[in-house]
DNA sequence: CTGTTAGCGCTTTCAT
DNA sequence: ATGAAAGCGCTAACAG
């Protein structure tokens, strides 16, 4: 591989001349510029990113930190792609780091493997965050934590999401509602889900049957929870759920020949892409995960440029009515 | 951030002494070693990966090249995680690059952004491969292409997979079989799927109804295909499908109150994780994608270490019987 | 057992 | 308008 030195030698000019001829940061006579361009083509020269990054003292890559080997689903994928695209557009590489101990996470920054971090699946008291808090390394939360003082975060308003989902069902006329949620008590989200539920309980008159199933809401969990639900309370007219689990919920309903939404409505909290995927399409409080990931990445990139960003962004919840909810049929 | 220079100065020794004290590649008196360790702790020194990589002339990262913004599903995620874990274990970062033009792909290697590449979703005549063929940059295909001469690849035996899936159905006694496949005629896989189908046709006596739906097999495509299938040939007793689409297939069957496997068997080609996810669990020719990704990554890492690897690995197809297939009921 | 020095490829300051 | 030289942080060859 040809280096800038080779080009300089062959063109009979200095390294800096080659550099400036290619970058236009100072004036170069047209003849010299032409000669340089020529030699660059001849030797098939490309500036080494390694050298550039070395010189700049920045690795030009950012790390996405997941606490453990994730059972990632389609929506996590959306987040990953969005983050990657945003980082790429700003000439940054995205590295994914899973299951690292908090000290290892800090180490990534200290040895300049990455310039900054995006933390996902944050918890109420997150050891990663505590480890990073005192350092002045740039990082952004995609999620929230107990004490956001001085931190930068992007999260979805889960409390409001749960509230308006239940509100939607109540306003359609539903009174007996199945509430399916995971037992991920440690996550920060769970706290807000509970709050949203309590607020809806206080504001509206309905009878929930709560089923707590699984640590994360996947298809199987949704199925099992619905089976339990229908055993306990066969007369429910609507089911609330979240994540990817509505697929399992619908499967269980189909299996018992309960039509959606005619006999039972289903409402969820998930991304538009996942909601559109189910049959019938899921009425959902859509999490704008692509947008949120993009926002988080952009905030981090601003930090990397030396801006002092300290912003807590809470993405508002909006209901999107699709095909899975309707008024309950009167007896 | 403290550098090796700082440590050397503070400890009153030379840089190389610090270096060797920390790496043990040459003998150091115990007293000096202790002193160095001490200062390292004091200054909180960590070797910069940037400097190391610069010096070594290797970026220590590998690129995963997807031809376009993918509509990735759970199985792609498995591949991604497996690749990442394997690369991490060998101290390499994984970068994901999507939708790059062939020249840009080569550029990644030329400017030393990555040391090697893993290409996924390869096609019969793949411009990325043609662009890379003449260069001596290390890369590995996760998939196949028309001319594998001199290339390194890891792929699944789709031809055999289709054959044994159909064989399984025929041996159970099925004769009227729905065959659902995507119209991804350009991919290399498709070619082998066709061959497997033809071979089964030649070997066994059954009447297929073929439905070609969608460019990639997702849930919605599977649903639509099954609806078509049941309109055309309501008396089928089994359905063959692939990818993630069996979820849609099952949904359509549920909707028509057709029981699985009692009234209709469903067989697929997908990963074990995805197969276990459905209800009932899918009988499937499992693609060992995690293992394949690991193999591909390890092959690439060997190439990066200068080994001359040129291996075409074809992972054998094995059927895993789960809950979605049974003998057809006699009339 | 330890120190000196060169050099990876680049950018930028300083000098002409 | 151009060149010379320094230096980012590291490793390793060479020299004691």
Short mmCIF file of N, CA and C in Angstrom, two decimals, chain B residues 16-137:
data_model
loop_
_atom_site.label_atom_id
_atom_site.label_comp_id
_atom_site.label_asym_id
_atom_site.label_seq_id
_atom_site.Cartn_x
_atom_site.Cartn_y
_atom_site.Cartn_z
N UNK B 16 10.99 1.46 27.00
CA UNK B 16 11.01 0.03 26.72
C UNK B 16 10.93 -0.78 28.01
N UNK B 17 11.55 -0.27 29.05
CA UNK B 17 11.47 -0.97 30.33
C UNK B 17 10.02 -1.05 30.81
N UNK B 18 9.34 0.08 30.70
CA UNK B 18 7.93 0.07 31.07
C UNK B 18 7.18 -0.95 30.24
N UNK B 19 7.43 -0.86 28.96
CA UNK B 19 6.75 -1.77 28.04
C UNK B 19 6.96 -3.22 28.43
N UNK B 20 8.22 -3.59 28.61
CA UNK B 20 8.54 -4.99 28.89
C UNK B 20 8.10 -5.39 30.30
N UNK B 21 8.12 -4.44 31.19
CA UNK B 21 7.64 -4.75 32.55
C UNK B 21 6.17 -5.14 32.52
N UNK B 22 5.45 -4.51 31.61
CA UNK B 22 4.02 -4.78 31.54
C UNK B 22 3.67 -5.97 30.64
N UNK B 23 4.64 -6.34 29.78
CA UNK B 23 4.33 -7.40 28.84
C UNK B 23 5.13 -8.68 29.06
N UNK B 24 6.15 -8.58 29.89
CA UNK B 24 6.93 -9.77 30.22
C UNK B 24 7.64 -10.42 29.06
N UNK B 25 7.95 -9.66 28.03
CA UNK B 25 8.61 -10.28 26.87
C UNK B 25 10.13 -10.26 26.99
N UNK B 26 10.61 -9.66 28.03
CA UNK B 26 12.02 -9.84 28.35
C UNK B 26 12.19 -9.65 29.86
N UNK B 27 13.24 -10.18 30.40
CA UNK B 27 13.34 -10.21 31.86
C UNK B 27 13.66 -8.84 32.44
N UNK B 28 13.03 -8.58 33.53
CA UNK B 28 13.12 -7.29 34.22
C UNK B 28 13.39 -7.60 35.69
N UNK B 29 14.27 -6.85 36.29
CA UNK B 29 14.54 -7.08 37.72
C UNK B 29 13.28 -6.80 38.53
N UNK B 30 13.11 -7.57 39.54
CA UNK B 30 11.87 -7.50 40.30
C UNK B 30 11.63 -6.10 40.88
N UNK B 31 12.71 -5.46 41.31
CA UNK B 31 12.56 -4.14 41.91
C UNK B 31 12.02 -3.13 40.90
N UNK B 32 12.58 -3.15 39.71
CA UNK B 32 12.13 -2.22 38.68
C UNK B 32 10.69 -2.51 38.29
N UNK B 33 10.40 -3.78 38.14
CA UNK B 33 9.03 -4.17 37.78
C UNK B 33 8.04 -3.62 38.81
N UNK B 34 8.37 -3.78 40.08
CA UNK B 34 7.48 -3.29 41.13
C UNK B 34 7.26 -1.79 41.01
N UNK B 35 8.36 -1.10 40.79
CA UNK B 35 8.30 0.36 40.68
C UNK B 35 7.39 0.76 39.51
N UNK B 36 7.54 0.08 38.42
CA UNK B 36 6.73 0.39 37.24
C UNK B 36 5.25 0.14 37.52
N UNK B 37 4.97 -1.03 38.06
CA UNK B 37 3.58 -1.37 38.40
C UNK B 37 2.98 -0.29 39.29
N UNK B 38 3.78 0.16 40.21
CA UNK B 38 3.37 1.19 41.16
C UNK B 38 2.95 2.47 40.43
N UNK B 39 3.86 2.93 39.59
CA UNK B 39 3.61 4.18 38.86
C UNK B 39 2.41 4.04 37.92
N UNK B 40 2.30 2.87 37.31
CA UNK B 40 1.16 2.62 36.42
C UNK B 40 -0.14 2.81 37.20
N UNK B 41 -0.16 2.26 38.41
CA UNK B 41 -1.35 2.40 39.25
C UNK B 41 -1.57 3.86 39.62
N UNK B 42 -0.48 4.52 40.00
CA UNK B 42 -0.54 5.93 40.39
C UNK B 42 -1.15 6.80 39.29
N UNK B 43 -0.61 6.64 38.09
CA UNK B 43 -1.02 7.48 36.96
C UNK B 43 -2.25 6.92 36.26
N UNK B 44 -2.65 5.73 36.68
CA UNK B 44 -3.82 5.10 36.07
C UNK B 44 -3.60 4.93 34.57
N UNK B 45 -2.44 4.34 34.27
CA UNK B 45 -2.05 4.20 32.87
C UNK B 45 -2.66 2.99 32.20
N UNK B 46 -3.08 3.17 30.97
CA UNK B 46 -3.52 2.06 30.12
C UNK B 46 -2.93 2.30 28.74
N UNK B 47 -2.38 1.25 28.16
CA UNK B 47 -1.83 1.40 26.81
C UNK B 47 -2.93 1.79 25.84
N UNK B 48 -2.63 2.73 24.98
CA UNK B 48 -3.61 3.17 24.00
C UNK B 48 -3.70 2.19 22.84
N UNK B 49 -4.92 1.71 22.60
CA UNK B 49 -5.13 0.79 21.49
C UNK B 49 -4.77 1.48 20.17
N UNK B 50 -5.01 2.78 20.13
CA UNK B 50 -4.71 3.54 18.92
C UNK B 50 -3.23 3.43 18.57
N UNK B 51 -2.39 3.67 19.55
CA UNK B 51 -0.95 3.58 19.33
C UNK B 51 -0.53 2.18 18.94
N UNK B 52 -1.09 1.20 19.63
CA UNK B 52 -0.74 -0.19 19.34
C UNK B 52 -1.12 -0.58 17.92
N UNK B 53 -2.30 -0.17 17.53
CA UNK B 53 -2.77 -0.55 16.20
C UNK B 53 -1.99 0.18 15.11
N UNK B 54 -1.67 1.43 15.41
CA UNK B 54 -0.85 2.21 14.49
C UNK B 54 0.47 1.50 14.25
N UNK B 55 1.09 1.21 15.35
CA UNK B 55 2.39 0.55 15.30
C UNK B 55 2.31 -0.78 14.53
N UNK B 56 1.28 -1.56 14.82
CA UNK B 56 1.14 -2.87 14.21
C UNK B 56 0.68 -2.78 12.75
N UNK B 57 0.21 -1.61 12.36
CA UNK B 57 -0.27 -1.47 10.99
C UNK B 57 -1.56 -2.23 10.74
N UNK B 58 -2.24 -2.59 11.82
CA UNK B 58 -3.50 -3.31 11.67
C UNK B 58 -4.57 -2.64 12.52
N UNK B 59 -5.75 -2.48 11.97
CA UNK B 59 -6.79 -1.77 12.70
C UNK B 59 -7.45 -2.67 13.75
N UNK B 60 -7.18 -3.96 13.66
CA UNK B 60 -7.79 -4.91 14.58
C UNK B 60 -9.30 -4.82 14.57
N UNK B 61 -9.85 -4.54 13.42
CA UNK B 61 -11.29 -4.63 13.33
C UNK B 61 -11.68 -5.27 12.01
N UNK B 62 -12.80 -5.92 12.01
CA UNK B 62 -13.26 -6.56 10.80
C UNK B 62 -14.63 -6.01 10.44
N UNK B 63 -14.92 -6.03 9.17
CA UNK B 63 -16.16 -5.44 8.70
C UNK B 63 -17.15 -6.49 8.26
N UNK B 64 -18.38 -6.28 8.65
CA UNK B 64 -19.47 -7.14 8.19
C UNK B 64 -20.21 -6.37 7.11
N UNK B 65 -20.23 -6.91 5.91
CA UNK B 65 -20.77 -6.17 4.78
C UNK B 65 -22.12 -6.70 4.35
N UNK B 66 -23.16 -5.90 4.54
CA UNK B 66 -24.49 -6.26 4.06
C UNK B 66 -24.78 -5.39 2.84
N UNK B 67 -25.32 -5.97 1.80
CA UNK B 67 -25.46 -5.23 0.55
C UNK B 67 -26.35 -4.00 0.66
N UNK B 68 -27.37 -4.06 1.50
CA UNK B 68 -28.24 -2.89 1.62
C UNK B 68 -28.81 -2.82 3.02
N UNK B 69 -29.53 -1.75 3.28
CA UNK B 69 -30.22 -1.66 4.57
C UNK B 69 -31.12 -2.87 4.70
N UNK B 70 -30.80 -3.75 5.60
CA UNK B 70 -31.53 -5.00 5.65
C UNK B 70 -32.78 -4.91 6.51
N UNK B 71 -33.76 -5.72 6.16
CA UNK B 71 -34.90 -5.91 7.05
C UNK B 71 -34.55 -7.14 7.87
N UNK B 72 -33.62 -6.92 8.79
CA UNK B 72 -33.07 -8.04 9.53
C UNK B 72 -34.07 -8.61 10.51
N UNK B 73 -34.06 -9.91 10.62
CA UNK B 73 -34.92 -10.57 11.58
C UNK B 73 -34.06 -11.24 12.66
N UNK B 74 -34.74 -12.04 13.47
CA UNK B 74 -34.07 -12.64 14.62
C UNK B 74 -32.86 -13.49 14.23
N UNK B 75 -32.94 -14.17 13.09
CA UNK B 75 -31.84 -15.06 12.74
C UNK B 75 -30.62 -14.26 12.29
N UNK B 76 -30.85 -13.14 11.62
CA UNK B 76 -29.72 -12.29 11.24
C UNK B 76 -29.03 -11.77 12.49
N UNK B 77 -29.85 -11.51 13.48
CA UNK B 77 -29.34 -11.06 14.77
C UNK B 77 -28.43 -12.11 15.40
N UNK B 78 -28.84 -13.36 15.31
CA UNK B 78 -28.01 -14.45 15.83
C UNK B 78 -26.65 -14.45 15.16
N UNK B 79 -26.67 -14.26 13.87
CA UNK B 79 -25.43 -14.24 13.11
C UNK B 79 -24.54 -13.08 13.55
N UNK B 80 -25.16 -11.94 13.69
CA UNK B 80 -24.43 -10.75 14.07
C UNK B 80 -23.78 -10.91 15.45
N UNK B 81 -24.55 -11.41 16.39
CA UNK B 81 -24.03 -11.58 17.74
C UNK B 81 -22.90 -12.60 17.75
N UNK B 82 -23.12 -13.70 17.08
CA UNK B 82 -22.10 -14.75 17.04
C UNK B 82 -20.80 -14.22 16.44
N UNK B 83 -20.91 -13.50 15.35
CA UNK B 83 -19.73 -12.92 14.71
C UNK B 83 -19.02 -11.97 15.67
N UNK B 84 -19.81 -11.16 16.31
CA UNK B 84 -19.26 -10.17 17.23
C UNK B 84 -18.54 -10.83 18.40
N UNK B 85 -19.16 -11.84 18.97
CA UNK B 85 -18.57 -12.53 20.11
C UNK B 85 -17.24 -13.18 19.71
N UNK B 86 -17.24 -13.82 18.57
CA UNK B 86 -16.03 -14.49 18.10
C UNK B 86 -14.91 -13.48 17.83
N UNK B 87 -15.27 -12.39 17.21
CA UNK B 87 -14.28 -11.35 16.92
C UNK B 87 -13.74 -10.74 18.21
N UNK B 88 -14.64 -10.46 19.14
CA UNK B 88 -14.24 -9.87 20.41
C UNK B 88 -13.26 -10.76 21.15
N UNK B 89 -13.55 -12.06 21.16
CA UNK B 89 -12.70 -13.00 21.86
C UNK B 89 -11.27 -12.97 21.30
N UNK B 90 -11.16 -12.63 20.03
CA UNK B 90 -9.83 -12.55 19.42
C UNK B 90 -9.34 -11.10 19.38
N UNK B 91 -9.92 -10.27 20.23
CA UNK B 91 -9.49 -8.88 20.35
C UNK B 91 -9.69 -8.08 19.08
N UNK B 92 -10.77 -8.37 18.39
CA UNK B 92 -11.08 -7.60 17.20
C UNK B 92 -12.45 -6.95 17.35
N UNK B 93 -12.55 -5.74 16.85
CA UNK B 93 -13.82 -5.03 16.86
C UNK B 93 -14.58 -5.38 15.58
N UNK B 94 -15.89 -5.46 15.70
CA UNK B 94 -16.70 -5.72 14.52
C UNK B 94 -17.42 -4.45 14.10
N UNK B 95 -17.23 -4.06 12.87
CA UNK B 95 -17.98 -2.92 12.34
C UNK B 95 -18.99 -3.41 11.31
N UNK B 96 -20.15 -2.76 11.28
CA UNK B 96 -21.17 -3.17 10.33
C UNK B 96 -21.28 -2.11 9.25
N UNK B 97 -21.25 -2.55 8.01
CA UNK B 97 -21.33 -1.62 6.89
C UNK B 97 -22.43 -2.05 5.95
N UNK B 98 -23.38 -1.16 5.74
CA UNK B 98 -24.55 -1.52 4.96
C UNK B 98 -24.69 -0.62 3.75
N UNK B 99 -25.09 -1.22 2.66
CA UNK B 99 -25.43 -0.44 1.48
C UNK B 99 -24.27 0.30 0.85
N UNK B 100 -23.08 -0.23 1.00
CA UNK B 100 -21.91 0.40 0.40
C UNK B 100 -21.76 -0.07 -1.05
N UNK B 101 -21.34 0.82 -1.91
CA UNK B 101 -21.02 0.44 -3.28
C UNK B 101 -19.76 -0.43 -3.25
N UNK B 102 -19.59 -1.29 -4.26
CA UNK B 102 -18.43 -2.19 -4.28
C UNK B 102 -17.09 -1.47 -4.11
N UNK B 103 -16.95 -0.30 -4.71
CA UNK B 103 -15.67 0.41 -4.57
C UNK B 103 -15.48 0.87 -3.13
N UNK B 104 -16.58 1.28 -2.51
CA UNK B 104 -16.49 1.71 -1.11
C UNK B 104 -16.08 0.56 -0.21
N UNK B 105 -16.55 -0.62 -0.55
CA UNK B 105 -16.20 -1.81 0.23
C UNK B 105 -14.70 -2.05 0.16
N UNK B 106 -14.15 -1.95 -1.02
CA UNK B 106 -12.71 -2.14 -1.18
C UNK B 106 -11.97 -1.03 -0.44
N UNK B 107 -12.52 0.13 -0.51
CA UNK B 107 -11.91 1.29 0.15
C UNK B 107 -11.74 1.07 1.66
N UNK B 108 -12.70 0.42 2.27
CA UNK B 108 -12.63 0.12 3.70
C UNK B 108 -11.33 -0.59 4.04
N UNK B 109 -10.92 -1.47 3.15
CA UNK B 109 -9.70 -2.23 3.37
C UNK B 109 -8.48 -1.40 3.01
N UNK B 110 -8.58 -0.66 1.92
CA UNK B 110 -7.44 0.10 1.44
C UNK B 110 -7.03 1.18 2.43
N UNK B 111 -7.97 1.81 3.05
CA UNK B 111 -7.58 2.85 4.01
C UNK B 111 -7.44 2.29 5.43
N UNK B 112 -7.39 1.00 5.53
CA UNK B 112 -7.10 0.34 6.80
C UNK B 112 -8.12 0.61 7.89
N UNK B 113 -9.35 0.87 7.46
CA UNK B 113 -10.42 1.01 8.44
C UNK B 113 -10.72 -0.35 9.05
N UNK B 114 -10.64 -1.36 8.23
CA UNK B 114 -10.79 -2.74 8.71
C UNK B 114 -9.68 -3.59 8.10
N UNK B 115 -9.41 -4.71 8.75
CA UNK B 115 -8.37 -5.60 8.26
C UNK B 115 -8.90 -6.67 7.32
N UNK B 116 -10.18 -6.97 7.46
CA UNK B 116 -10.77 -8.01 6.63
C UNK B 116 -12.28 -7.90 6.63
N UNK B 117 -12.90 -8.67 5.75
CA UNK B 117 -14.35 -8.54 5.59
C UNK B 117 -15.07 -9.88 5.65
N UNK B 118 -16.30 -9.83 6.16
CA UNK B 118 -17.22 -10.94 6.03
C UNK B 118 -18.39 -10.44 5.19
N UNK B 119 -18.64 -11.13 4.09
CA UNK B 119 -19.71 -10.71 3.19
C UNK B 119 -20.94 -11.58 3.43
N UNK B 120 -22.09 -10.95 3.66
CA UNK B 120 -23.32 -11.73 3.82
C UNK B 120 -24.28 -11.40 2.69
N UNK B 121 -25.30 -12.23 2.58
CA UNK B 121 -26.29 -12.08 1.51
C UNK B 121 -25.63 -11.99 0.14
N UNK B 122 -24.79 -12.96 -0.12
CA UNK B 122 -24.07 -12.99 -1.39
C UNK B 122 -24.99 -13.46 -2.51
N UNK B 123 -24.70 -13.00 -3.70
CA UNK B 123 -25.52 -13.37 -4.86
C UNK B 123 -24.70 -14.13 -5.90
N UNK B 124 -25.40 -14.61 -6.92
CA UNK B 124 -24.77 -15.44 -7.95
C UNK B 124 -23.59 -14.72 -8.60
N UNK B 125 -23.84 -13.53 -9.08
CA UNK B 125 -22.74 -12.70 -9.57
C UNK B 125 -22.73 -11.46 -8.68
N UNK B 126 -21.83 -11.45 -7.74
CA UNK B 126 -21.84 -10.42 -6.71
C UNK B 126 -20.77 -9.38 -7.00
N UNK B 127 -21.18 -8.14 -7.25
CA UNK B 127 -20.20 -7.10 -7.60
C UNK B 127 -19.16 -6.87 -6.50
N UNK B 128 -19.56 -7.05 -5.24
CA UNK B 128 -18.60 -6.88 -4.14
C UNK B 128 -17.48 -7.90 -4.28
N UNK B 129 -17.87 -9.13 -4.57
CA UNK B 129 -16.86 -10.19 -4.69
C UNK B 129 -15.95 -9.93 -5.88
N UNK B 130 -16.54 -9.51 -6.98
CA UNK B 130 -15.71 -9.24 -8.17
C UNK B 130 -14.72 -8.12 -7.88
N UNK B 131 -15.17 -7.11 -7.14
CA UNK B 131 -14.28 -5.99 -6.82
C UNK B 131 -13.14 -6.44 -5.91
N UNK B 132 -13.40 -7.42 -5.07
CA UNK B 132 -12.40 -7.86 -4.10
C UNK B 132 -11.49 -8.95 -4.64
N UNK B 133 -11.95 -9.65 -5.63
CA UNK B 133 -11.28 -10.86 -6.10
C UNK B 133 -9.81 -10.62 -6.45
N UNK B 134 -9.55 -9.57 -7.19
CA UNK B 134 -8.19 -9.32 -7.68
C UNK B 134 -7.27 -8.79 -6.59
N UNK B 135 -7.83 -8.09 -5.65
CA UNK B 135 -7.01 -7.57 -4.56
C UNK B 135 -6.57 -8.75 -3.70
N UNK B 136 -5.57 -8.53 -2.85
CA UNK B 136 -5.19 -9.63 -1.97
C UNK B 136 -5.65 -9.35 -0.54
N UNK B 137 -6.76 -8.63 -0.44
CA UNK B 137 -7.32 -8.37 0.88
C UNK B 137 -8.08 -9.60 1.37
#
